[in-house]
Amino acid sequence: MTNDTTRRAVLGAALAAGTGAVATSSAADLLDSFAPLSGEAWEAADRSLPETVSSPHGDASVRVDGYGVPRVAADDEAAAYFAVGYLQAFDRLFAMDLQRRVMRGRLSEAVGESTVESDEFHVAMGFAEAAEATWDLVRETPAGPLVEAFADGVNAAIDAEPLPLEFALVGYEPRPWTPVDSMLMEKQISWTLTGDFSELRRAVVAQRLGADRAADLFPRRLDHDATILDGDEERLGGDAADRGAGAERKRARASDPVDADLTAWLSGFESPTGVGSNSWVVSGEHTASGTPILAYDPHLSLMAPPLWYEQWVETPERSVRGATFPGVPFVIAGANDRGTWSFTNVGADVLDCYRYEIDDAGERYWYDGEWREFDSETRTIPVSGGEDRRIEVKRTVHGPLIEREERRVGVAWTGHTATRTTVAIEELGRSAGVDDALAATRKFDLPTQNLVYADADGRTLYYATGKLPIREVDGEVVPGDRIFDGSAGEGEWTGFEPFGRSSWDGFVPFEEKPHAIDPDVLSTANQRVIDDPRHYVGVAYATPYRGMRIADRLDDAVASGEPTDPAFHRALQRDVRDGRAAQLVPDLVAAVEAAAGDPSDRAVAAADALADWDYRMESDSRAALVFARWLARFRRLAFEPTFDAVDLDETYHPNDWVLATLSADDPVFDDRSRAETMVAALEASLAAIDDAGWEVYGDWNSTRSITHPLGGEAPFLNYDELPADGSRATVMNYRVDDAVGSSWRMVVRPGTDATAVIPGGNSGDFFSAHYDDQLRAWLENDQKPMPVGGDGTAGDEAGETGATVAFEGESS
């Protein structure tokens, strides 16, 4: 993006075109067409914050800094959060409305038939009802009035301000915001991080390849020792995770897996592949200042505008700054004047699938020795420009029953009940140290996250948050990575009440979840938490490449005796060494050198370049380009014959760690040796690189996939296409193939200084100077100041500060 004049010119050309298809990545479907355009689109070009806003909750002042980050100050908490709601709606209303439509199953009401299947899934899953149950709980807590004030602020902005451009392009207006909508954003975040139907895929693979072969290609535990906890911090002994494994294997063989077509359909709505994060903390023993340092970058979907929104709130109860999701009132990851906190995904198993014995009419299911009627209700899905759809929503004692083309699966998810995560996040914002953080963490029900915390007193903390179910079959504790017999009551979660309030009796006690109090040095990167857990956590851990690299760099720093400073940790966030290359490139080079045939001259030259390469995924590197494209081709050539033979596509292929550690005599190499497969993949990838005209890694690995939800046919809304460093396996995380990567970065010394950067800009207004003003800084990890408390002037060096707004109480 360049300037407002250019933006207006580009928009003018788009408006003159009249209509066209619109893509929405948020729903992964296509909108049918732009609405007829009117003067409303032009009004959106002149949006600016007013000088004063009337507030029913009292006085507040707002100063927008040079990066578009609002600083809200008020003597009353409700007055502050009314202002927060107004500001979030001004900057991000379209994103807020789009996500609640997706989660409520009301997207087709705005965009037409292309999103009906998405709506059917979201209505059947009952996310909205779970949000309602959650609000019934939250409204009774100190967070409740603040959420209500936030909703009032959102609605005041909807009523008073011109709507953002996207509403004119699509052709609808938003409904009023409610507190339940904010709870729905909590469910959306939780689903993004924990919605996982992998047990269904494992059942399909076991059926088609055999249980033993499936276990080889999809091991429960990857063969490495790069865990988050090494056992010294808080040894959680026992073997409950392994007890019952044999029984589970026997039962899996005897049971009928869910149909592959239903599994594929459900997989289209689960967590995006590869979401994760990095976080680490070092105590003051290893820092130049003598205070802890915490570094954090969550790896989530990248889009324009960014997923996160930065805000700063100061009241007598708190001075907190950091990132939240639009629609959520409170800072989720950030710092106050006493501490700092971050969250990375545990990969815990908090969703179970059930099969049932169902009568011929499909109206009853067998449970607890009797036939029971489903809890059923007919729902209507409004469809713009088409015929409304009616679906029958069914539920069992465990949760929703998902039906698709005569196939059925029951689902239990910990987010289907009233959860207290909003309360926990609000309490973290005004916490004064480790003890307060621990008390708040007890209420963090979902998503399951690795909390890393540090405070100004020098204390540090790690805790695995979220409710972890305990499953039993015939009185024996078993893992949850299987399909349970719902009719027999297998694996039920004691105390769980779907769409109500749960007692959580059948869940791992808080004190028995993995944790470490005052760790000296600790890092998380979504890898396995600990080798010997007392309780089953899950099997959906990330490959260990990022975790290994971070731990190695921190260990080296500690061993050197040189204290670290924030610059060191920002540089570590910038690390682009790819551990997959270190595993595979030496074998590839050897395979080319020993090739029985005559490898091409370009293959030999590529192997020579790879032999001299430092395994860094830098945008100006030719070797990085060759490795990235070769690895994708090697994966396909290795796994495709095996999986194609049983009619399973590449979404079922094993992960990179499995690929890299497969022995040369593995059956996937029966028809062509591992070395021959490597050379064939190199020849094919080099041909593809030449055909595409790529010269260096950044020609392929660019920001082109970071798009606006309407960017398919309104490309002016997308960010510039720029070369990017990093890969899915590097600390500086970026995945061009599915637009996942570091969605926010911060480095904090609690109680003192902090820095942060967002991938794009804090404003969602295309015409704002803050629409994309941090994109290049994000690519370089050039973080801006993020002060908390006092009279910080973060962002002033970027130019003139932004607007000031006075929120005036109605009695003023």
mmCIF file of C-alpha atoms in Angstrom, residues 420-572:
data_model
loop_
_atom_site.group_PDB
_atom_site.id
_atom_site.type_symbol
_atom_site.label_atom_id
_atom_site.label_comp_id
_atom_site.label_asym_id
_atom_site.label_seq_id
_atom_site.Cartn_x
_atom_site.Cartn_y
_atom_site.Cartn_z
ATOM 1 C CA ARG A 420 -14.530 -19.255 32.575
ATOM 2 C CA THR A 421 -11.691 -18.257 30.265
ATOM 3 C CA THR A 422 -12.996 -14.696 29.871
ATOM 4 C CA VAL A 423 -12.899 -14.378 33.664
ATOM 5 C CA ALA A 424 -9.332 -15.712 33.769
ATOM 6 C CA ILE A 425 -8.133 -13.290 31.087
ATOM 7 C CA GLU A 426 -9.766 -10.331 32.851
ATOM 8 C CA GLU A 427 -8.060 -11.327 36.109
ATOM 9 C CA LEU A 428 -4.659 -11.671 34.444
ATOM 10 C CA GLY A 429 -4.967 -8.081 33.258
ATOM 11 C CA ARG A 430 -5.048 -6.813 36.845
ATOM 12 C CA SER A 431 -2.804 -9.471 38.415
ATOM 13 C CA ALA A 432 0.078 -8.349 40.623
ATOM 14 C CA GLY A 433 2.366 -11.375 40.433
ATOM 15 C CA VAL A 434 2.721 -15.141 40.245
ATOM 16 C CA ASP A 435 0.160 -15.884 42.961
ATOM 17 C CA ASP A 436 -2.529 -13.860 41.177
ATOM 18 C CA ALA A 437 -1.574 -15.457 37.859
ATOM 19 C CA LEU A 438 -1.977 -18.926 39.366
ATOM 20 C CA ALA A 439 -5.397 -18.034 40.759
ATOM 21 C CA ALA A 440 -6.506 -16.768 37.350
ATOM 22 C CA THR A 441 -5.096 -19.830 35.596
ATOM 23 C CA ARG A 442 -7.393 -22.096 37.645
ATOM 24 C CA LYS A 443 -10.290 -20.530 35.776
ATOM 25 C CA PHE A 444 -8.732 -20.886 32.314
ATOM 26 C CA ASP A 445 -10.946 -23.741 31.109
ATOM 27 C CA LEU A 446 -10.298 -23.644 27.354
ATOM 28 C CA PRO A 447 -8.335 -23.624 25.108
ATOM 29 C CA THR A 448 -5.644 -25.856 26.573
ATOM 30 C CA GLN A 449 -2.534 -23.687 26.513
ATOM 31 C CA ASN A 450 1.026 -23.491 27.803
ATOM 32 C CA LEU A 451 0.980 -20.407 30.026
ATOM 33 C CA VAL A 452 4.393 -18.775 30.418
ATOM 34 C CA TYR A 453 4.503 -15.914 32.918
ATOM 35 C CA ALA A 454 7.039 -13.635 34.598
ATOM 36 C CA ASP A 455 6.646 -10.822 37.109
ATOM 37 C CA ALA A 456 8.522 -7.747 38.286
ATOM 38 C CA ASP A 457 9.604 -9.523 41.480
ATOM 39 C CA GLY A 458 11.675 -11.943 39.405
ATOM 40 C CA ARG A 459 9.244 -14.870 39.658
ATOM 41 C CA THR A 460 8.548 -17.120 36.664
ATOM 42 C CA LEU A 461 5.837 -19.669 35.961
ATOM 43 C CA TYR A 462 4.802 -22.363 33.504
ATOM 44 C CA TYR A 463 1.404 -24.077 33.636
ATOM 45 C CA ALA A 464 -0.586 -26.259 31.241
ATOM 46 C CA THR A 465 -3.999 -24.595 31.335
ATOM 47 C CA GLY A 466 -7.424 -25.872 30.366
ATOM 48 C CA LYS A 467 -9.595 -28.815 31.366
ATOM 49 C CA LEU A 468 -8.113 -32.232 30.523
ATOM 50 C CA PRO A 469 -10.711 -35.045 30.410
ATOM 51 C CA ILE A 470 -10.121 -38.397 32.101
ATOM 52 C CA ARG A 471 -11.599 -41.297 30.077
ATOM 53 C CA GLU A 472 -12.369 -44.747 31.357
ATOM 54 C CA VAL A 473 -13.484 -47.941 29.672
ATOM 55 C CA ASP A 474 -14.534 -50.824 31.912
ATOM 56 C CA GLY A 475 -12.980 -49.012 34.858
ATOM 57 C CA GLU A 476 -9.605 -48.592 33.173
ATOM 58 C CA VAL A 477 -8.125 -45.213 32.220
ATOM 59 C CA VAL A 478 -7.504 -45.031 28.478
ATOM 60 C CA PRO A 479 -6.183 -42.451 26.022
ATOM 61 C CA GLY A 480 -8.697 -40.345 24.110
ATOM 62 C CA ASP A 481 -7.329 -40.826 20.581
ATOM 63 C CA ARG A 482 -10.004 -43.339 19.564
ATOM 64 C CA ILE A 483 -13.696 -43.519 18.688
ATOM 65 C CA PHE A 484 -15.748 -44.381 21.770
ATOM 66 C CA ASP A 485 -18.885 -46.485 21.957
ATOM 67 C CA GLY A 486 -21.361 -43.856 23.112
ATOM 68 C CA SER A 487 -24.156 -46.370 23.560
ATOM 69 C CA ALA A 488 -22.008 -48.253 26.067
ATOM 70 C CA GLY A 489 -21.036 -45.045 27.874
ATOM 71 C CA GLU A 490 -17.345 -45.446 27.065
ATOM 72 C CA GLY A 491 -14.989 -42.595 27.883
ATOM 73 C CA GLU A 492 -17.607 -40.285 29.405
ATOM 74 C CA TRP A 493 -16.411 -37.160 31.205
ATOM 75 C CA THR A 494 -17.817 -37.172 34.735
ATOM 76 C CA GLY A 495 -19.525 -33.902 35.601
ATOM 77 C CA PHE A 496 -19.592 -32.625 32.018
ATOM 78 C CA GLU A 497 -22.869 -30.928 31.118
ATOM 79 C CA PRO A 498 -23.021 -29.913 27.434
ATOM 80 C CA PHE A 499 -24.629 -26.490 26.931
ATOM 81 C CA GLY A 500 -24.904 -26.027 30.685
ATOM 82 C CA ARG A 501 -22.599 -25.688 33.680
ATOM 83 C CA SER A 502 -20.201 -28.532 34.356
ATOM 84 C CA SER A 503 -18.788 -29.661 37.676
ATOM 85 C CA TRP A 504 -15.548 -30.797 35.957
ATOM 86 C CA ASP A 505 -15.273 -33.755 38.357
ATOM 87 C CA GLY A 506 -14.000 -36.076 35.632
ATOM 88 C CA PHE A 507 -11.025 -33.926 34.727
ATOM 89 C CA VAL A 508 -7.379 -33.754 35.747
ATOM 90 C CA PRO A 509 -7.016 -31.815 39.032
ATOM 91 C CA PHE A 510 -5.316 -28.450 38.631
ATOM 92 C CA GLU A 511 -2.373 -29.400 40.849
ATOM 93 C CA GLU A 512 -1.692 -32.507 38.743
ATOM 94 C CA LYS A 513 -1.445 -30.750 35.397
ATOM 95 C CA PRO A 514 2.103 -30.220 34.045
ATOM 96 C CA HIS A 515 3.661 -27.124 35.577
ATOM 97 C CA ALA A 516 6.858 -25.545 36.824
ATOM 98 C CA ILE A 517 7.139 -22.866 39.506
ATOM 99 C CA ASP A 518 10.057 -20.463 39.107
ATOM 100 C CA PRO A 519 11.783 -22.245 36.204
ATOM 101 C CA ASP A 520 15.209 -20.823 35.433
ATOM 102 C CA VAL A 521 14.964 -21.208 31.654
ATOM 103 C CA LEU A 522 11.918 -22.679 29.905
ATOM 104 C CA SER A 523 10.643 -22.669 26.330
ATOM 105 C CA THR A 524 7.549 -23.954 24.559
ATOM 106 C CA ALA A 525 6.927 -24.556 20.863
ATOM 107 C CA ASN A 526 3.917 -26.902 20.904
ATOM 108 C CA GLN A 527 6.065 -29.974 21.352
ATOM 109 C CA ARG A 528 5.313 -32.790 23.799
ATOM 110 C CA VAL A 529 4.999 -31.344 27.292
ATOM 111 C CA ILE A 530 6.764 -34.083 29.266
ATOM 112 C CA ASP A 531 7.889 -37.663 28.664
ATOM 113 C CA ASP A 532 6.212 -39.237 31.700
ATOM 114 C CA PRO A 533 2.916 -37.468 32.368
ATOM 115 C CA ARG A 534 0.772 -38.575 35.254
ATOM 116 C CA HIS A 535 -2.297 -38.164 33.033
ATOM 117 C CA TYR A 536 -2.985 -38.505 29.322
ATOM 118 C CA VAL A 537 -2.787 -35.100 27.627
ATOM 119 C CA GLY A 538 -2.953 -35.884 23.916
ATOM 120 C CA VAL A 539 -0.980 -36.923 20.865
ATOM 121 C CA ALA A 540 -1.416 -33.903 18.570
ATOM 122 C CA TYR A 541 1.933 -32.331 19.384
ATOM 123 C CA ALA A 542 3.965 -30.340 16.907
ATOM 124 C CA THR A 543 7.152 -31.640 15.396
ATOM 125 C CA PRO A 544 10.083 -30.656 17.642
ATOM 126 C CA TYR A 545 12.152 -28.540 15.236
ATOM 127 C CA ARG A 546 11.270 -25.125 16.680
ATOM 128 C CA GLY A 547 11.441 -26.376 20.239
ATOM 129 C CA MET A 548 14.863 -27.905 19.709
ATOM 130 C CA ARG A 549 16.291 -24.774 18.118
ATOM 131 C CA ILE A 550 14.989 -22.435 20.815
ATOM 132 C CA ALA A 551 16.227 -24.683 23.628
ATOM 133 C CA ASP A 552 19.654 -25.054 21.995
ATOM 134 C CA ARG A 553 20.054 -21.297 21.563
ATOM 135 C CA LEU A 554 18.989 -20.601 25.141
ATOM 136 C CA ASP A 555 21.217 -23.360 26.511
ATOM 137 C CA ASP A 556 24.181 -21.963 24.589
ATOM 138 C CA ALA A 557 23.495 -18.471 25.926
ATOM 139 C CA VAL A 558 23.325 -19.711 29.503
ATOM 140 C CA ALA A 559 26.449 -21.851 29.086
ATOM 141 C CA SER A 560 28.401 -18.882 27.733
ATOM 142 C CA GLY A 561 27.904 -16.983 30.965
ATOM 143 C CA GLU A 562 27.005 -13.852 29.026
ATOM 144 C CA PRO A 563 23.745 -12.290 30.226
ATOM 145 C CA THR A 564 21.003 -11.887 27.656
ATOM 146 C CA ASP A 565 19.114 -8.709 26.855
ATOM 147 C CA PRO A 566 15.903 -8.002 24.904
ATOM 148 C CA ALA A 567 17.897 -7.632 21.668
ATOM 149 C CA PHE A 568 19.140 -11.216 22.027
ATOM 150 C CA HIS A 569 15.593 -12.508 22.368
ATOM 151 C CA ARG A 570 14.313 -10.513 19.408
ATOM 152 C CA ALA A 571 17.201 -11.962 17.393
ATOM 153 C CA LEU A 572 16.191 -15.461 18.498
#
